[in-house]
Short mmCIF file of C-alpha atoms in Angstrom, two decimals:
data_model
loop_
_atom_site.label_atom_id
_atom_site.label_comp_id
_atom_site.label_asym_id
_atom_site.label_seq_id
_atom_site.Cartn_x
_atom_site.Cartn_y
_atom_site.Cartn_z
CA UNK A 533 -23.15 214.91 38.08
CA UNK A 534 -22.52 212.31 35.52
CA UNK A 535 -19.85 213.20 32.92
CA UNK A 536 -20.32 212.22 29.33
CA UNK A 537 -17.58 211.87 26.75
CA UNK A 538 -18.09 212.16 23.03
CA UNK A 539 -16.30 210.78 19.89
CA UNK A 540 -16.54 212.29 16.40
CA UNK A 541 -16.69 209.92 13.60
CA UNK A 542 -16.48 211.48 10.10
CA UNK A 543 -19.26 210.72 7.67
CA UNK A 544 -22.28 212.20 5.96
CA UNK A 545 -24.81 214.52 7.65
CA UNK A 546 -27.85 213.06 9.26
CA UNK A 547 -31.31 214.15 7.95
CA UNK A 548 -32.87 217.06 9.64
CA UNK A 549 -32.73 220.79 9.93
CA UNK A 550 -33.22 222.95 12.99
CA UNK A 551 -35.96 225.48 13.02
CA UNK A 552 -36.87 228.10 15.71
CA UNK A 553 -40.54 228.35 16.58
CA UNK A 554 -40.98 231.93 18.04
CA UNK A 555 -44.49 231.31 19.14
CA UNK A 556 -43.18 228.41 21.27
CA UNK A 557 -39.78 230.18 22.17
CA UNK A 558 -38.21 226.84 21.15
CA UNK A 559 -36.11 224.98 18.62
CA UNK A 560 -37.04 221.86 16.86
CA UNK A 561 -35.38 219.61 14.25
CA UNK A 562 -37.62 218.79 11.29
CA UNK A 563 -37.17 215.85 9.07
CA UNK A 564 -35.06 214.18 11.58
CA UNK A 565 -34.34 210.43 11.35
CA UNK A 566 -34.98 209.58 15.01
CA UNK A 567 -36.80 206.17 15.32
CA UNK A 568 -35.96 205.67 18.98
CA UNK A 569 -34.15 208.21 21.34
CA UNK A 570 -31.91 206.35 23.82
CA UNK A 571 -30.89 209.37 25.95
CA UNK A 572 -31.35 213.11 26.08
CA UNK A 573 -28.72 215.46 27.25
CA UNK A 574 -29.80 219.04 28.19
CA UNK A 575 -28.04 222.34 27.85
CA UNK A 576 -29.99 225.03 29.61
CA UNK A 577 -33.55 223.66 28.48
CA UNK A 578 -32.47 222.55 25.06
CA UNK A 579 -32.51 218.77 24.44
CA UNK A 580 -29.85 217.01 22.48
CA UNK A 581 -31.27 213.53 21.69
CA UNK A 582 -29.04 210.54 21.02
CA UNK A 583 -29.49 207.03 19.88
CA UNK A 584 -26.99 204.25 19.54
CA UNK A 585 -25.67 205.93 16.19
CA UNK A 586 -25.19 209.37 17.59
CA UNK A 587 -26.93 212.73 17.83
CA UNK A 588 -30.39 212.55 16.06
CA UNK A 589 -32.22 215.76 17.03
CA UNK A 590 -32.16 219.08 18.96
CA UNK A 591 -35.34 220.52 20.48
CA UNK A 592 -36.50 222.56 23.38
CA UNK A 593 -37.08 225.93 25.04
CA UNK A 594 -34.52 228.67 24.12
CA UNK A 595 -36.30 232.10 24.45
CA UNK A 596 -35.17 234.70 21.91
CA UNK A 597 -35.29 237.50 24.65
CA UNK A 598 -32.40 235.74 26.28
CA UNK A 599 -30.18 235.78 23.37
CA UNK A 600 -27.17 238.17 23.22
CA UNK A 601 -26.03 239.74 20.02
CA UNK A 602 -22.59 238.79 19.08
CA UNK A 603 -20.12 238.91 16.22
CA UNK A 604 -19.04 235.40 16.80
CA UNK A 605 -18.37 233.66 13.58
CA UNK A 606 -18.90 229.99 12.72
CA UNK A 607 -16.37 228.37 10.46
CA UNK A 608 -17.45 225.33 8.48
CA UNK A 609 -17.05 222.11 10.20
CA UNK A 610 -16.43 218.63 8.80
CA UNK A 611 -19.52 216.44 8.64
CA UNK A 612 -20.04 213.27 10.69
CA UNK A 613 -21.50 211.56 13.67
CA UNK A 614 -21.16 212.69 17.41
CA UNK A 615 -21.24 209.38 19.29
CA UNK A 616 -21.94 209.25 23.01
CA UNK A 617 -19.14 207.11 24.29
CA UNK A 618 -20.56 206.03 27.66
CA UNK A 619 -24.15 205.19 26.53
CA UNK A 620 -25.15 202.29 28.58
CA UNK A 621 -28.52 200.42 28.67
CA UNK A 622 -29.26 201.50 32.22
CA UNK A 623 -29.15 205.08 30.94
CA UNK A 624 -31.78 204.51 28.23
CA UNK A 625 -34.86 206.61 28.52
CA UNK A 626 -33.27 209.15 30.82
CA UNK A 627 -32.43 212.76 30.62
CA UNK A 628 -29.39 214.44 32.10
CA UNK A 629 -28.41 218.16 32.33
CA UNK A 630 -24.83 218.88 31.04
CA UNK A 631 -24.75 222.33 32.83
CA UNK A 632 -26.35 221.53 36.26
CA UNK A 633 -24.70 224.49 38.08
CA UNK A 634 -25.00 227.36 35.50
CA UNK A 635 -26.73 228.22 32.31
CA UNK A 636 -24.73 228.78 29.26
CA UNK A 637 -25.22 232.09 27.60
CA UNK A 638 -26.89 232.10 24.16
CA UNK A 639 -25.25 234.42 21.46
CA UNK A 640 -26.67 235.19 18.09
CA UNK A 641 -25.02 236.79 15.09
CA UNK A 642 -28.00 238.27 13.22
CA UNK A 643 -25.91 238.86 10.01
CA UNK A 644 -24.86 235.20 9.75
CA UNK A 645 -27.86 233.58 11.41
CA UNK A 646 -25.78 231.42 13.64
CA UNK A 647 -26.75 230.90 17.32
CA UNK A 648 -24.35 229.58 19.88
CA UNK A 649 -24.74 228.15 23.24
CA UNK A 650 -21.45 228.56 24.80
CA UNK A 651 -19.94 226.96 27.88
CA UNK A 652 -16.94 229.50 27.86
CA UNK A 653 -14.41 226.66 27.33
CA UNK A 654 -12.32 226.30 24.15
CA UNK A 655 -13.62 224.45 21.27
CA UNK A 656 -10.74 222.01 20.16
CA UNK A 657 -12.75 220.24 17.37
CA UNK A 658 -16.19 220.29 15.94
CA UNK A 659 -18.50 218.34 13.73
CA UNK A 660 -21.61 219.14 11.76
CA UNK A 661 -24.09 216.37 12.46
CA UNK A 662 -27.28 217.73 10.91
CA UNK A 663 -27.30 220.62 8.49
CA UNK A 664 -27.24 223.62 10.57
CA UNK A 665 -26.20 221.87 13.83
CA UNK A 666 -22.49 222.01 14.79
CA UNK A 667 -21.12 220.67 18.13
CA UNK A 668 -17.93 221.96 19.54
CA UNK A 669 -15.87 219.43 21.64
CA UNK A 670 -13.21 220.45 24.22
CA UNK A 671 -9.87 218.96 25.20
CA UNK A 672 -11.62 216.65 27.63
CA UNK A 673 -14.10 215.30 25.07
CA UNK A 674 -17.00 217.27 26.62
CA UNK A 675 -19.38 219.48 24.55
CA UNK A 676 -18.30 223.07 24.97
CA UNK A 677 -20.42 224.88 22.20
CA UNK A 678 -23.70 224.03 20.39
CA UNK A 679 -24.06 225.99 17.15
CA UNK A 680 -27.50 226.27 15.39
CA UNK A 681 -28.30 227.67 12.03
CA UNK A 682 -32.05 227.49 11.84
CA UNK A 683 -33.90 227.81 8.67
CA UNK A 684 -36.02 230.52 9.92
CA UNK A 685 -34.34 233.11 12.15
CA UNK A 686 -37.41 235.03 13.57
#
């Protein structure tokens, strides 16, 4: 399994907003500024698309009937870019699964509207890259949590 490392660079939010499409059992990013995707990383069946300037979109299957109700709270995170540090030309156009051996549980706090794909590892730092998309990074510079706050919950 290929290991990817990430770097947070402070800055403004990228355009876009996550939405949940219940008829498709899937997330999508509307109004995203993604001209060309260089690589897609998957958590479960959710794709995280990157270009050379960082994360640009989130989309893919995430059935509501697999979400677990939770009281997890998401604190605000600084805004910026999430850069894939080991993005090389030979990886361009490919997809890689970050959790090959196990699916991450998906938690939802219906009161706050936040949804979290959780590796079970501690989040040391985080960044909001698109309005409503926060990525948690662990001590080994790996993604440990993916937080989504879609415009429409159900």
